PDB file of C-alpha atoms in Angstrom:
ATOM      1  CA  MET A   1      -0.220   0.034   0.016  1.00  0.00           C
ATOM      2  CA  CYS A   2       2.613   2.597   0.783  1.00  0.00           C
ATOM      3  CA  LEU A   3       4.703   1.761  -2.945  1.00  0.00           C
ATOM      4  CA  LEU A   4       0.968   2.467  -4.099  1.00  0.00           C
ATOM      5  CA  LEU A   5       0.879   6.019  -2.536  1.00  0.00           C
ATOM      6  CA  ARG A   6       4.136   6.467  -3.598  1.00  0.00           C
ATOM      7  CA  LEU A   7       3.739   6.384  -7.016  1.00  0.00           C
ATOM      8  CA  THR A   8       0.427   8.050  -6.712  1.00  0.00           C
ATOM      9  CA  MET A   9       2.545  11.090  -5.284  1.00  0.00           C
ATOM     10  CA  ALA A  10       4.879  10.404  -8.289  1.00  0.00           C
ATOM     11  CA  VAL A  11       1.210  10.998 -10.716  1.00  0.00           C
ATOM     12  CA  ILE A  12       0.553  14.608  -8.524  1.00  0.00           C
ATOM     13  CA  ASP A  13       4.286  15.870  -8.461  1.00  0.00           C
ATOM     14  CA  TYR A  14       4.958  14.744 -12.610  1.00  0.00           C
ATOM     15  CA  GLU A  15       3.139  18.266 -13.575  1.00  0.00           C
ATOM     16  CA  GLU A  16       6.393  19.767 -11.912  1.00  0.00           C
ATOM     17  CA  ASP A  17       9.073  17.683 -11.934  1.00  0.00           C
ATOM     18  CA  PHE A  18       8.667  15.235 -15.147  1.00  0.00           C
ATOM     19  CA  ILE A  19       9.736  12.057 -13.008  1.00  0.00           C
ATOM     20  CA  PRO A  20       7.305   9.215 -14.698  1.00  0.00           C
ATOM     21  CA  PRO A  21       7.126   6.869 -11.302  1.00  0.00           C
ATOM     22  CA  TRP A  22       8.676   4.142 -13.247  1.00  0.00           C
ATOM     23  CA  ASN A  23      11.354   6.176 -12.748  1.00  0.00           C
ATOM     24  CA  LEU A  24      11.476   6.551  -9.060  1.00  0.00           C
ATOM     25  CA  PRO A  25      14.535   5.420  -7.503  1.00  0.00           C
ATOM     26  CA  LEU A  26      11.791   3.480  -4.448  1.00  0.00           C
ATOM     27  CA  LEU A  27      10.136   1.406  -7.379  1.00  0.00           C
ATOM     28  CA  GLN A  28      12.623  -2.031  -7.884  1.00  0.00           C
ATOM     29  CA  ASP A  29      12.695  -5.196  -9.352  1.00  0.00           C
ATOM     30  CA  PRO A  30       9.663  -6.760 -10.469  1.00  0.00           C
ATOM     31  CA  ILE A  31       7.346  -4.110 -10.008  1.00  0.00           C
ATOM     32  CA  ARG A  32       8.942  -1.967 -12.147  1.00  0.00           C
ATOM     33  CA  SER A  33       9.378  -3.652 -15.735  1.00  0.00           C
ATOM     34  CA  ARG A  34       5.314  -4.711 -14.764  1.00  0.00           C
ATOM     35  CA  ILE A  35       3.953  -2.046 -14.602  1.00  0.00           C
ATOM     36  CA  ILE A  36       6.466  -1.000 -17.881  1.00  0.00           C
ATOM     37  CA  ASP A  37       5.837  -4.098 -19.197  1.00  0.00           C
ATOM     38  CA  ILE A  38       1.637  -3.547 -18.380  1.00  0.00           C
ATOM     39  CA  LEU A  39       1.716   0.429 -20.075  1.00  0.00           C
ATOM     40  CA  LEU A  40       3.531  -1.271 -23.265  1.00  0.00           C
ATOM     41  CA  TYR A  41       1.320  -4.000 -24.023  1.00  0.00           C
ATOM     42  CA  SER A  42      -2.214  -2.024 -23.091  1.00  0.00           C
ATOM     43  CA  GLU A  43      -0.508   0.739 -26.072  1.00  0.00           C
ATOM     44  CA  ARG A  44       0.306  -2.209 -28.962  1.00  0.00           C
ATOM     45  CA  TRP A  45      -3.863  -1.639 -29.040  1.00  0.00           C
ATOM     46  CA  THR A  46      -4.479   1.753 -29.376  1.00  0.00           C
ATOM     47  CA  HIS A  47      -4.749   3.248 -32.537  1.00  0.00           C
ATOM     48  CA  GLN A  48      -3.022   5.813 -31.524  1.00  0.00           C
ATOM     49  CA  LYS A  49       0.737   6.715 -29.733  1.00  0.00           C
ATOM     50  CA  ARG A  50       0.496   7.792 -25.830  1.00  0.00           C
ATOM     51  CA  GLU A  51       1.488  10.618 -24.456  1.00  0.00           C
ATOM     52  CA  GLU A  52       3.652  10.109 -21.351  1.00  0.00           C
ATOM     53  CA  ARG A  53       1.540  11.895 -19.465  1.00  0.00           C
ATOM     54  CA  GLU A  54      -1.316   9.556 -20.695  1.00  0.00           C
ATOM     55  CA  MET A  55       0.553   6.669 -18.855  1.00  0.00           C
ATOM     56  CA  VAL A  56       1.749   8.245 -15.452  1.00  0.00           C
ATOM     57  CA  LEU A  57      -1.964   8.633 -14.971  1.00  0.00           C
ATOM     58  CA  ARG A  58      -2.533   5.252 -15.196  1.00  0.00           C
ATOM     59  CA  VAL A  59       0.081   3.835 -13.586  1.00  0.00           C
ATOM     60  CA  PRO A  60      -1.619   3.850  -9.620  1.00  0.00           C
ATOM     61  CA  THR A  61      -4.514   1.472 -11.841  1.00  0.00           C
ATOM     62  CA  HIS A  62      -2.186  -0.962 -12.979  1.00  0.00           C
ATOM     63  CA  MET A  63      -0.678  -1.120  -9.196  1.00  0.00           C
ATOM     64  CA  VAL A  64      -3.734  -1.518  -8.425  1.00  0.00           C
ATOM     65  CA  GLN A  65      -3.731  -4.440 -10.522  1.00  0.00           C
ATOM     66  CA  ILE A  66      -0.262  -5.987  -9.509  1.00  0.00           C
ATOM     67  CA  LEU A  67      -1.325  -5.327  -5.802  1.00  0.00           C
ATOM     68  CA  ARG A  68      -4.595  -7.656  -6.246  1.00  0.00           C
ATOM     69  CA  GLU A  69      -3.013  -9.945  -7.829  1.00  0.00           C
ATOM     70  CA  THR A  70      -0.389 -10.075  -4.842  1.00  0.00           C
ATOM     71  CA  ILE A  71      -3.636 -10.615  -2.443  1.00  0.00           C
ATOM     72  CA  TYR A  72      -4.516 -13.133  -4.703  1.00  0.00           C
ATOM     73  CA  HIS A  73      -2.225 -15.529  -4.541  1.00  0.00           C
ATOM     74  CA  ASP A  74      -1.665 -14.977  -0.249  1.00  0.00           C
ATOM     75  CA  THR A  75      -4.934 -16.499  -0.384  1.00  0.00           C
ATOM     76  CA  THR A  76      -4.219 -20.018  -1.912  1.00  0.00           C
ATOM     77  CA  ASN A  77      -4.347 -22.182  -0.113  1.00  0.00           C
ATOM     78  CA  GLU A  78      -0.472 -23.524  -0.382  1.00  0.00           C
ATOM     79  CA  VAL A  79       0.184 -19.658   1.318  1.00  0.00           C
ATOM     80  CA  GLN A  80      -1.985 -20.450   4.208  1.00  0.00           C
ATOM     81  CA  GLN A  81      -0.600 -23.830   4.889  1.00  0.00           C
ATOM     82  CA  GLN A  82       3.547 -21.794   3.853  1.00  0.00           C
ATOM     83  CA  CYS A  83       2.660 -19.773   6.818  1.00  0.00           C
ATOM     84  CA  GLN A  84       0.655 -22.408   9.528  1.00  0.00           C
ATOM     85  CA  SER A  85       4.096 -24.586   8.723  1.00  0.00           C
ATOM     86  CA  ASN A  86       6.292 -21.802   9.451  1.00  0.00           C
ATOM     87  CA  ASN A  87       4.668 -20.110  12.142  1.00  0.00           C
ATOM     88  CA  ASN A  88       4.019 -16.855  10.369  1.00  0.00           C
ATOM     89  CA  ILE A  89       0.950 -14.790  10.493  1.00  0.00           C
ATOM     90  CA  PHE A  90      -2.110 -15.496   8.734  1.00  0.00           C
ATOM     91  CA  LEU A  91      -4.716 -12.660   7.704  1.00  0.00           C
ATOM     92  CA  GLU A  92      -8.482 -14.309   7.822  1.00  0.00           C
ATOM     93  CA  SER A  93     -10.533 -14.314   5.397  1.00  0.00           C
ATOM     94  CA  TRP A  94     -12.708 -11.502   6.418  1.00  0.00           C
ATOM     95  CA  GLN A  95      -9.284  -9.387   6.620  1.00  0.00           C
ATOM     96  CA  TYR A  96      -8.478  -9.876   2.787  1.00  0.00           C
ATOM     97  CA  GLU A  97     -12.298  -8.995   2.320  1.00  0.00           C
ATOM     98  CA  ASN A  98     -11.101  -5.841   4.240  1.00  0.00           C
ATOM     99  CA  LEU A  99      -7.621  -5.660   2.934  1.00  0.00           C
ATOM    100  CA  PHE A 100      -8.934  -5.492  -1.077  1.00  0.00           C
ATOM    101  CA  ASN A 101     -12.461  -3.136  -0.499  1.00  0.00           C
ATOM    102  CA  LYS A 102      -9.654  -0.892   1.244  1.00  0.00           C
ATOM    103  CA  ILE A 103      -8.322  -0.673  -2.336  1.00  0.00           C
ATOM    104  CA  ASP A 104     -11.210  -0.742  -4.306  1.00  0.00           C
ATOM    105  CA  ASN A 105     -12.043   3.001  -2.031  1.00  0.00           C
ATOM    106  CA  PHE A 106      -8.338   3.692  -2.581  1.00  0.00           C
ATOM    107  CA  ILE A 107      -8.952   4.075  -6.660  1.00  0.00           C
ATOM    108  CA  GLN A 108     -11.869   4.871  -6.746  1.00  0.00           C
ATOM    109  CA  ALA A 109     -10.834   7.770  -4.718  1.00  0.00           C
ATOM    110  CA  TYR A 110      -8.360   8.211  -7.208  1.00  0.00           C
ATOM    111  CA  ASN A 111     -10.591   7.954  -9.991  1.00  0.00           C
ATOM    112  CA  ASN A 112     -12.746  10.887  -8.954  1.00  0.00           C
ATOM    113  CA  GLN A 113     -10.215  13.598  -8.741  1.00  0.00           C
ATOM    114  CA  ARG A 114      -9.023  12.816 -12.266  1.00  0.00           C
ATOM    115  CA  LYS A 115     -12.441  13.773 -13.128  1.00  0.00           C
TER     116      LYS A 115
END
């Protein structure tokens, strides 16, 4: 979640410093490469080339998708069993639901700001 907030702040700061979020030193591979891959893949299906600013505005949405996939992977039985066998703490199903709701609320607020 902290990375999502930082990327969103980079989107806001882009108007002043023109540093795209995927160039932040805080952003490490494989997440950096995933975001760039998603942006390039989606660009293949458009009829015109997107400007960098348009791609910057899409970064939080793509980061939310990566975050959802990561959390969903954690809910699988295999990961849950690993946590139990290693005596690690894992979340209950209602806690995962709460986490997904918070992510959804965040991206809704982000999209409402852009309108």
